[in-house]
Short mmCIF file of C-alpha atoms in Angstrom, two decimals:
data_model
loop_
_atom_site.label_atom_id
_atom_site.label_comp_id
_atom_site.label_asym_id
_atom_site.label_seq_id
_atom_site.Cartn_x
_atom_site.Cartn_y
_atom_site.Cartn_z
CA MET A 1083 24.88 205.65 -132.53
CA SER A 1084 21.14 205.18 -132.55
CA CYS A 1085 19.95 201.86 -133.98
CA LEU A 1086 17.11 203.75 -135.63
CA SER A 1087 19.26 206.17 -137.62
CA ARG A 1088 18.38 206.08 -141.30
CA ASN A 1089 21.33 208.05 -142.67
CA PRO A 1090 24.67 207.01 -141.11
CA ARG A 1091 26.70 209.61 -143.04
CA LYS A 1092 24.43 212.45 -141.97
CA ARG A 1093 24.54 211.02 -138.44
CA ALA A 1094 28.34 211.12 -138.47
CA VAL A 1095 28.34 214.78 -139.57
CA SER A 1096 25.93 215.69 -136.80
CA SER A 1097 28.11 213.72 -134.38
CA ARG A 1098 31.15 215.82 -135.35
CA ALA A 1099 29.14 218.97 -134.69
CA ARG A 1100 27.95 217.56 -131.39
CA LEU A 1101 31.48 216.59 -130.46
CA ALA A 1102 32.74 220.09 -131.28
CA GLY A 1103 29.99 221.58 -129.12
CA VAL A 1104 30.85 219.32 -126.19
CA ILE A 1105 34.55 220.19 -126.50
CA ARG A 1106 33.75 223.93 -126.57
CA GLY A 1107 31.63 223.55 -123.45
CA TYR A 1108 34.37 221.53 -121.77
CA GLN A 1109 36.95 224.22 -122.67
CA ARG A 1110 34.71 226.94 -121.25
CA ALA A 1111 34.36 224.94 -118.02
CA CYS A 1112 38.16 224.54 -117.82
CA ALA A 1113 38.67 228.27 -118.44
CA ALA A 1114 36.20 229.08 -115.67
CA ALA A 1115 38.01 226.71 -113.33
CA LEU A 1116 41.35 228.34 -114.20
CA GLU A 1117 39.93 231.79 -113.51
CA SER A 1118 38.63 230.52 -110.15
CA LEU A 1119 42.13 229.23 -109.35
CA ARG A 1120 43.60 232.62 -110.23
CA GLY A 1121 41.06 234.26 -107.94
CA ALA A 1122 42.06 231.87 -105.17
CA ILE A 1123 45.72 232.79 -105.66
CA ARG A 1124 44.91 236.50 -105.52
CA ALA A 1125 42.86 235.91 -102.39
CA THR A 1126 45.76 234.14 -100.68
CA GLY A 1127 48.03 237.17 -100.74
CA GLY A 1128 48.96 237.99 -104.32
CA VAL A 1129 52.28 239.96 -104.07
CA HIS A 1130 53.18 239.79 -100.39
CA GLY A 1131 56.68 238.46 -100.90
CA LYS A 1132 58.26 235.03 -100.70
CA THR A 1133 56.72 234.07 -97.39
CA GLY A 1134 53.24 235.15 -98.43
CA CYS A 1135 52.81 234.62 -102.17
CA HIS A 1136 55.30 231.80 -102.79
CA GLY A 1137 54.30 229.93 -99.67
CA ARG A 1138 50.67 230.09 -100.57
CA MET A 1139 51.42 229.26 -104.23
CA ARG A 1140 53.37 226.21 -103.08
CA ALA A 1141 50.47 225.11 -100.86
CA ILE A 1142 48.08 225.50 -103.78
CA GLY A 1143 50.48 223.54 -106.01
CA VAL A 1144 50.72 220.71 -103.49
CA ARG A 1145 46.94 220.53 -103.32
CA ALA A 1146 46.71 220.59 -107.14
CA ASP A 1147 49.27 217.78 -107.42
CA GLY A 1148 47.29 215.75 -104.92
CA ALA A 1149 44.09 216.39 -106.85
CA ARG A 1150 45.72 215.30 -110.11
CA ALA A 1151 47.00 212.09 -108.48
CA ALA A 1152 43.59 211.33 -106.97
CA PHE A 1153 41.91 211.95 -110.34
CA LYS A 1154 44.30 209.55 -112.09
CA ARG A 1155 43.87 206.86 -109.42
CA HIS A 1156 40.10 207.04 -109.69
CA HIS A 1157 39.65 207.39 -113.46
CA GLY A 1158 42.72 205.59 -114.77
CA LEU A 1159 43.85 208.55 -116.90
CA SER A 1160 45.42 211.93 -116.36
CA PRO A 1161 43.39 215.17 -116.38
CA LEU A 1162 45.13 216.12 -119.65
CA ARG A 1163 43.99 212.91 -121.35
CA ALA A 1164 40.56 213.32 -119.81
CA PHE A 1165 40.40 216.67 -121.60
CA VAL A 1166 40.32 214.68 -124.87
CA VAL A 1167 38.59 211.47 -123.79
CA VAL A 1168 35.70 212.78 -121.69
CA PRO A 1169 34.12 214.95 -124.42
CA VAL A 1170 34.21 211.98 -126.83
CA LEU A 1171 32.49 209.75 -124.27
CA LEU A 1172 29.89 212.43 -123.64
CA ALA A 1173 29.27 212.87 -127.36
CA GLY A 1174 28.30 209.22 -127.74
CA PRO A 1175 29.52 206.22 -129.80
CA ALA A 1176 29.09 208.02 -133.11
CA ALA A 1177 31.80 210.47 -132.03
CA TYR A 1178 34.40 207.73 -132.42
CA ALA A 1179 33.34 207.25 -136.03
CA ALA A 1180 33.35 211.02 -136.52
CA LEU A 1181 36.94 211.31 -135.26
CA ALA A 1182 37.98 208.45 -137.53
CA GLY A 1183 36.29 210.11 -140.48
CA ALA A 1184 33.99 207.13 -141.15
CA PRO A 1185 30.44 206.51 -139.91
CA ILE A 1186 29.50 203.34 -138.06
CA ALA A 1187 27.99 200.95 -140.60
CA TYR A 1188 24.24 200.64 -140.14
CA ASP A 1189 21.66 198.68 -142.10
CA PRO A 1190 18.24 200.41 -141.84
CA THR A 1191 16.31 197.39 -143.17
CA PRO A 1192 13.97 196.09 -140.44
CA ARG A 1193 15.16 192.58 -139.58
CA ILE A 1194 14.69 189.79 -137.09
CA GLY A 1195 17.97 189.02 -135.34
CA ILE A 1196 18.99 185.49 -134.39
CA VAL A 1197 21.80 184.88 -131.90
CA ILE A 1198 23.14 181.35 -132.40
CA PRO A 1199 25.22 179.58 -129.72
CA ILE A 1200 28.61 178.36 -130.85
CA GLY A 1201 27.85 174.85 -129.63
CA PRO A 1202 26.74 172.40 -130.62
CA PRO A 1203 28.29 173.25 -134.02
CA HIS A 1204 25.18 172.17 -135.84
CA TYR A 1205 23.67 175.22 -137.52
CA GLY A 1206 21.99 173.77 -140.60
CA ALA A 1207 18.53 173.61 -139.04
CA ILE A 1208 18.45 177.41 -139.39
CA THR A 1209 20.95 178.24 -142.14
CA ARG A 1210 19.37 175.94 -144.74
CA HIS A 1211 16.23 178.10 -144.59
CA VAL A 1212 18.15 181.34 -145.31
CA ALA A 1213 17.92 182.69 -148.87
CA ALA A 1214 19.98 185.46 -150.50
CA SER A 1215 22.63 185.18 -147.80
CA SER A 1216 25.48 187.68 -147.52
CA THR A 1217 28.18 188.21 -144.91
CA ARG A 1218 29.36 191.32 -143.07
CA LYS A 1219 32.12 191.49 -140.50
CA TYR A 1220 32.33 194.15 -137.80
CA GLY A 1221 35.28 193.71 -135.48
CA PRO A 1222 35.26 190.15 -134.07
CA PHE A 1223 31.64 189.53 -135.07
CA THR A 1224 30.49 188.03 -138.36
CA PHE A 1225 26.88 188.67 -139.36
CA HIS A 1226 24.92 186.84 -142.03
CA THR A 1227 21.94 188.58 -143.60
CA GLY A 1228 19.25 187.09 -145.80
CA THR A 1229 15.61 186.08 -145.66
CA ILE A 1230 13.61 183.20 -144.21
CA ASP A 1231 10.37 182.79 -146.11
CA LYS A 1232 10.88 186.35 -147.46
CA ILE A 1233 11.28 187.75 -143.92
CA PRO A 1234 14.55 189.75 -143.61
CA ILE A 1235 16.80 188.30 -140.90
CA VAL A 1236 20.35 188.59 -139.62
CA TYR A 1237 22.11 185.95 -137.59
CA CYS A 1238 25.40 185.76 -135.74
CA ILE A 1239 27.21 182.72 -134.39
CA GLN A 1240 29.04 183.94 -131.29
CA PRO A 1241 32.85 183.92 -131.77
CA PHE A 1242 33.45 181.80 -128.66
CA GLY A 1243 31.41 180.33 -125.83
CA GLY A 1244 29.72 181.95 -122.86
CA GLU A 1245 26.71 184.10 -122.07
CA PHE A 1246 28.76 187.31 -121.88
CA THR A 1247 30.10 186.79 -125.41
CA ARG A 1248 26.60 186.12 -126.68
CA SER A 1249 25.35 189.38 -125.16
CA LEU A 1250 28.21 191.24 -126.87
CA SER A 1251 27.10 189.67 -130.15
CA THR A 1252 23.58 190.88 -129.41
CA GLN A 1253 24.74 194.42 -128.69
CA ALA A 1254 26.90 194.56 -131.82
CA MET A 1255 23.93 193.34 -133.84
CA ALA A 1256 21.70 196.03 -132.31
CA ILE A 1257 24.25 198.73 -133.20
CA HIS A 1258 24.70 197.70 -136.84
CA PHE A 1259 21.19 196.53 -137.75
CA HIS A 1260 17.61 197.73 -137.35
CA LEU A 1261 16.29 194.88 -135.21
CA LYS A 1262 12.60 194.34 -134.55
CA ALA A 1263 13.25 191.30 -132.34
CA VAL A 1264 16.13 189.17 -131.08
CA LEU A 1265 15.64 185.40 -131.08
CA TYR A 1266 17.79 182.96 -129.15
CA PRO A 1267 17.32 179.23 -129.78
CA GLY A 1268 19.46 177.23 -127.36
CA THR A 1269 19.87 174.20 -125.15
CA SER A 1270 19.93 174.01 -121.39
CA GLY A 1271 20.26 171.78 -118.35
CA ALA A 1272 17.24 170.76 -116.29
CA HIS A 1273 16.65 172.20 -112.82
CA VAL A 1274 13.38 170.26 -112.39
CA ALA A 1275 13.51 166.60 -111.44
CA PRO A 1276 11.96 163.81 -113.53
CA PRO A 1277 9.34 162.87 -114.42
CA ARG A 1278 8.17 166.51 -114.33
CA MET A 1279 11.01 167.49 -116.69
CA LEU A 1280 12.86 165.17 -119.06
CA ILE A 1281 15.58 165.61 -121.64
CA GLY A 1282 14.05 166.93 -124.84
CA ASP A 1283 11.44 169.09 -123.10
CA VAL A 1284 11.07 172.66 -124.36
CA VAL A 1285 11.26 175.78 -122.17
CA LEU A 1286 9.79 179.08 -123.39
CA GLY A 1287 11.26 182.16 -121.74
CA ALA A 1288 8.24 183.84 -120.17
CA LYS A 1289 10.65 185.17 -117.53
CA GLN A 1290 14.44 185.54 -117.49
CA VAL A 1291 16.40 185.45 -114.21
CA ASN A 1292 20.10 185.60 -113.38
CA PHE A 1293 20.40 182.95 -110.66
CA GLY A 1294 24.12 183.68 -110.28
CA ASN A 1295 23.35 187.14 -108.92
CA PHE A 1296 23.10 186.41 -105.20
CA PHE A 1297 24.59 187.21 -101.82
CA MET A 1298 25.60 184.15 -99.80
CA THR A 1299 25.37 184.68 -96.06
CA ARG A 1300 27.89 183.24 -93.64
CA SER A 1301 25.49 180.38 -92.97
CA GLY A 1302 25.30 179.60 -96.70
CA ARG A 1303 21.82 181.03 -97.30
CA LEU A 1304 21.27 182.68 -100.70
CA VAL A 1305 19.72 186.14 -100.95
CA PRO A 1306 18.74 187.47 -104.41
CA ASP A 1307 21.08 190.22 -105.67
CA GLU A 1308 24.31 191.23 -103.98
CA PHE A 1309 22.76 193.87 -101.70
CA HIS A 1310 20.33 191.75 -99.69
CA GLY A 1311 17.49 192.17 -102.15
CA VAL A 1312 17.89 195.95 -102.58
CA SER A 1313 18.73 195.67 -106.25
CA SER A 1314 21.17 197.88 -108.10
CA MET A 1315 19.69 196.35 -111.27
CA GLY A 1316 16.48 198.33 -110.98
CA LYS A 1317 13.84 197.22 -113.46
CA TYR A 1318 16.32 194.94 -115.27
CA MET A 1319 16.51 192.42 -112.43
CA ASP A 1320 13.95 190.17 -114.17
CA ILE A 1321 13.01 190.35 -117.84
CA TYR A 1322 9.58 189.25 -119.11
CA LEU A 1323 8.28 188.32 -122.55
CA ASN A 1324 5.42 190.31 -124.00
CA PRO A 1325 2.24 188.16 -123.58
CA ARG A 1326 1.29 188.51 -127.24
CA LEU A 1327 4.70 187.19 -128.29
CA LEU A 1328 4.50 184.35 -125.75
CA LYS A 1329 1.20 183.27 -127.32
CA ASP A 1330 2.74 183.21 -130.81
CA LEU A 1331 5.83 181.41 -129.52
CA ALA A 1332 3.65 178.87 -127.73
CA CYS A 1333 1.83 178.07 -130.96
CA SER A 1334 5.13 177.50 -132.78
CA ALA A 1335 6.49 175.35 -129.95
CA HIS A 1336 3.33 173.26 -129.83
CA ARG A 1337 3.37 172.86 -133.60
CA VAL A 1338 6.98 171.60 -133.67
CA ALA A 1339 6.81 169.51 -130.49
CA SER A 1340 3.70 167.68 -131.69
CA ALA A 1341 5.54 166.62 -134.86
CA THR A 1342 8.78 165.58 -133.09
CA THR A 1343 9.70 162.06 -131.98
CA LEU A 1344 12.63 161.79 -129.59
CA PRO A 1345 14.89 158.70 -129.66
CA ALA A 1346 14.16 156.24 -126.85
CA TRP A 1347 17.75 156.31 -125.53
CA LEU A 1348 17.38 159.99 -124.63
CA ASN A 1349 15.21 159.16 -121.59
CA LYS A 1350 15.84 155.56 -120.56
CA GLY A 1351 13.21 154.28 -118.16
CA TYR A 1352 10.61 156.79 -119.33
CA HIS A 1353 8.12 156.37 -122.15
CA GLN A 1354 7.94 160.01 -123.23
CA THR A 1355 9.01 160.43 -126.87
CA VAL A 1356 7.26 163.73 -127.63
CA PRO A 1357 8.75 166.91 -126.10
CA ARG A 1358 6.69 168.52 -123.36
CA VAL A 1359 6.46 172.32 -123.50
CA TYR A 1360 7.03 174.57 -120.49
CA TYR A 1361 4.87 177.45 -121.72
CA TYR A 1362 5.52 179.65 -118.66
CA GLY A 1363 9.19 178.89 -118.22
CA ILE A 1364 11.45 180.77 -115.84
CA GLN A 1365 14.75 180.52 -117.66
CA GLY A 1366 17.83 180.72 -115.48
CA THR A 1367 21.16 182.22 -116.49
CA SER A 1368 24.54 182.24 -114.79
CA SER A 1369 28.17 181.52 -115.63
CA MET A 1370 27.95 178.41 -113.43
CA TRP A 1371 27.51 174.86 -114.70
CA LEU A 1372 25.91 172.84 -111.94
CA ALA A 1373 25.94 169.09 -111.28
CA ASN A 1374 25.43 169.42 -107.53
CA LYS A 1375 21.80 168.59 -106.84
CA ALA A 1376 21.79 170.28 -103.43
CA PHE A 1377 22.98 173.59 -104.85
CA ILE A 1378 20.50 173.37 -107.75
CA ALA A 1379 17.73 172.98 -105.15
CA GLN A 1380 19.11 175.96 -103.26
CA THR A 1381 19.14 178.33 -106.26
CA ASP A 1382 15.75 177.04 -107.39
CA SER A 1383 14.24 177.81 -103.98
CA VAL A 1384 15.30 181.46 -104.40
CA PHE A 1385 15.01 182.16 -108.15
CA HIS A 1386 12.57 179.38 -109.17
CA GLU A 1387 14.42 178.78 -112.44
CA VAL A 1388 13.48 175.61 -114.32
CA ASP A 1389 16.73 175.34 -116.28
CA GLU A 1390 20.25 176.73 -116.62
CA ASP A 1391 22.08 178.31 -119.56
CA GLY A 1392 19.42 180.80 -120.51
CA ASP A 1393 20.44 184.21 -121.85
CA TRP A 1394 19.44 186.87 -119.32
CA PHE A 1395 22.42 188.98 -120.44
CA SER A 1396 21.21 189.23 -124.04
CA ALA A 1397 17.69 189.86 -122.72
CA VAL A 1398 18.99 192.87 -120.77
CA VAL A 1399 20.87 194.20 -123.82
CA SER A 1400 17.72 193.84 -125.92
CA ALA A 1401 15.61 195.60 -123.29
CA LEU A 1402 18.10 198.49 -123.16
CA TYR A 1403 17.67 198.90 -126.92
CA HIS A 1404 13.85 198.48 -126.68
CA ILE A 1405 13.95 195.26 -128.70
CA PRO A 1406 11.85 192.20 -127.74
CA PHE A 1407 13.97 189.21 -126.70
CA ILE A 1408 12.50 185.78 -127.39
CA GLU A 1409 14.17 182.61 -126.13
CA VAL A 1410 13.49 178.91 -126.56
CA SER A 1411 15.70 176.33 -124.86
CA THR A 1412 15.40 172.57 -125.21
CA ILE A 1413 16.70 170.43 -122.35
CA SER A 1414 19.84 168.56 -123.43
CA ASP A 1415 21.06 167.26 -120.06
CA SER A 1416 19.79 166.61 -116.55
CA ILE A 1417 21.87 165.60 -113.54
CA LEU A 1418 18.54 165.11 -111.77
CA GLU A 1419 17.50 162.50 -114.30
CA LEU A 1420 20.97 160.94 -114.72
CA PRO A 1421 22.60 161.31 -111.27
CA HIS A 1422 25.11 158.49 -111.93
CA THR A 1423 26.76 160.49 -114.76
CA ARG A 1424 29.32 163.27 -114.49
CA ALA A 1425 27.17 166.02 -116.01
CA GLY A 1426 23.76 164.52 -116.71
CA VAL A 1427 24.42 164.01 -120.43
CA PRO A 1428 22.72 160.95 -121.98
CA ARG A 1429 24.79 158.74 -124.27
CA PRO A 1430 23.47 156.79 -127.27
CA PRO A 1431 23.85 152.99 -127.23
CA ALA A 1432 27.26 151.64 -128.17
CA GLY A 1433 27.66 151.50 -131.92
CA ALA A 1434 24.62 153.67 -132.58
CA ARG A 1435 25.04 156.36 -135.20
CA GLY A 1436 23.32 159.70 -135.13
CA MET A 1437 23.30 163.03 -133.42
CA SER A 1438 24.28 163.77 -129.84
CA ALA A 1439 21.70 164.79 -127.23
CA SER A 1440 22.77 168.44 -127.49
CA ALA A 1441 22.41 168.42 -131.30
CA ILE A 1442 18.95 166.82 -131.06
CA ALA A 1443 17.89 169.45 -128.53
CA GLN A 1444 19.35 172.31 -130.59
CA ASN A 1445 17.46 171.08 -133.66
CA VAL A 1446 14.17 171.28 -131.76
CA SER A 1447 14.84 174.88 -130.63
CA ASP A 1448 15.95 175.89 -134.13
CA ALA A 1449 12.84 174.35 -135.71
CA ILE A 1450 10.60 176.27 -133.29
CA MET A 1451 12.28 179.57 -134.17
CA VAL A 1452 12.06 178.92 -137.91
CA SER A 1453 8.34 178.15 -137.50
CA PHE A 1454 7.95 181.30 -135.42
CA ILE A 1455 9.57 183.45 -138.12
CA LYS A 1456 7.52 181.87 -140.93
CA HIS A 1457 4.19 182.26 -139.14
CA TYR A 1458 4.67 185.53 -137.24
CA GLY A 1459 7.66 187.25 -138.85
CA HIS A 1460 5.57 189.77 -140.78
CA GLU A 1461 3.83 190.92 -137.59
CA LEU A 1462 7.20 191.19 -135.82
CA LEU A 1463 8.46 193.50 -138.57
CA THR A 1464 5.39 195.71 -138.78
CA LYS A 1465 4.24 195.96 -135.15
CA SER A 1466 5.82 197.10 -131.91
CA TYR A 1467 5.95 194.92 -128.80
CA ALA A 1468 6.95 196.51 -125.50
CA THR A 1469 9.02 194.55 -122.99
CA PRO A 1470 7.15 194.40 -119.66
CA PHE A 1471 9.14 195.47 -116.59
CA SER A 1472 6.61 194.04 -114.15
CA ASP A 1473 5.32 190.49 -114.20
CA PRO A 1474 2.37 190.20 -116.62
CA TYR A 1475 1.66 186.60 -115.60
CA ALA A 1476 -0.15 185.26 -112.56
CA HIS A 1477 2.00 183.30 -110.12
CA ALA A 1478 -0.09 180.19 -110.76
CA ARG A 1479 1.19 180.12 -114.35
CA TYR A 1480 4.73 179.46 -113.10
CA VAL A 1481 3.51 176.84 -110.61
CA HIS A 1482 1.96 174.81 -113.46
CA PRO A 1483 4.10 175.92 -116.42
CA THR A 1484 3.20 173.05 -118.78
CA VAL A 1485 -0.48 174.05 -118.79
CA PRO A 1486 -1.02 176.47 -121.72
CA HIS A 1487 -3.88 178.41 -120.04
CA GLY A 1488 -5.39 179.62 -123.33
CA LEU A 1489 -2.11 180.26 -125.17
CA LEU A 1490 -3.03 177.70 -127.84
CA SER A 1491 -6.54 179.00 -128.48
CA GLY A 1492 -7.45 181.19 -131.41
CA ALA A 1493 -6.95 181.16 -135.16
CA GLY A 1494 -3.59 180.16 -136.62
CA CYS A 1495 -2.49 177.97 -133.70
CA ASP A 1496 -2.97 174.45 -135.05
#
């Protein structure tokens, strides 16, 4: 079902008509195939007795049985079931609702979507800003609608951990709500050594890469994508943020970072207490959690990611639905900074009370997104921002990502 449909009930009726048309076309194709089979039987000898007709009929039957078996092996269902299933698939998702007699629920109100990671379970930095909240449940996903500073939003806390689950949450949100943007505030692990990157630093997703998508040669060398760089991903291999949105996000990040003081225990041995912002961040995603410094260096030499635990999967879903995807991740751990620990997670002093490193980092990301919504939410709702499929940023921006290069200039970026 289209995310832009304004009348779900009318959409369901049209889906039933579409489904009926597809089934009629499928039946006509089957009838034509049957007539062709009859013609083949007639051509093989028709009524020339047991040796002619029956022998040829048996040969045709053996071939048909083999074809049916091959079809089932390949598609996982029999041709008879395919007769029902295939037209429904061709008719689109709304056909399922049409067959069930109920349209897919869709909220046509333009909203900003927020995908919230399940951990750390510290959601108040966003939820306390939400007014007029209500809850809707679709399958395993629970969505909360409301407003932040009078800007309509919808947020979802993923039902369990992992990037794949988060992308499913994003897709479900895109199906049931009219999204003008998808925001992901998260935490991540550093892939840049100190002092260039410290815990508490902020990474803006100018570029999203999947650094788990590689081919490893027999010698152990990594090659991007599984087909030696000839990508089956097409234009979705790397996802970029619209430059106008990066400028607005940079202003929000600078605004929040400048007003934030990090606890001293977060970065022992370093005097940085204000988060540094990676304005041109290459955010890395994979299902791997890395504490091996040699392998981090190896992936970084190929994909140039500055952190891990980004959300490339949700970025791809958003791009497929023509929705801008905007990510901020704050560094919560660094094996490069804390090599003597198991996973690079800093611990507060014994007896100290307060939040964990991951909760502190999540709060920073959440505060940046709330600021972004309050300052730029109206423009997000009323304007359109295309997702670039080629790199809009000069290579030098990624080489020196903490230099804003004009992103902070202009009115409204104080």
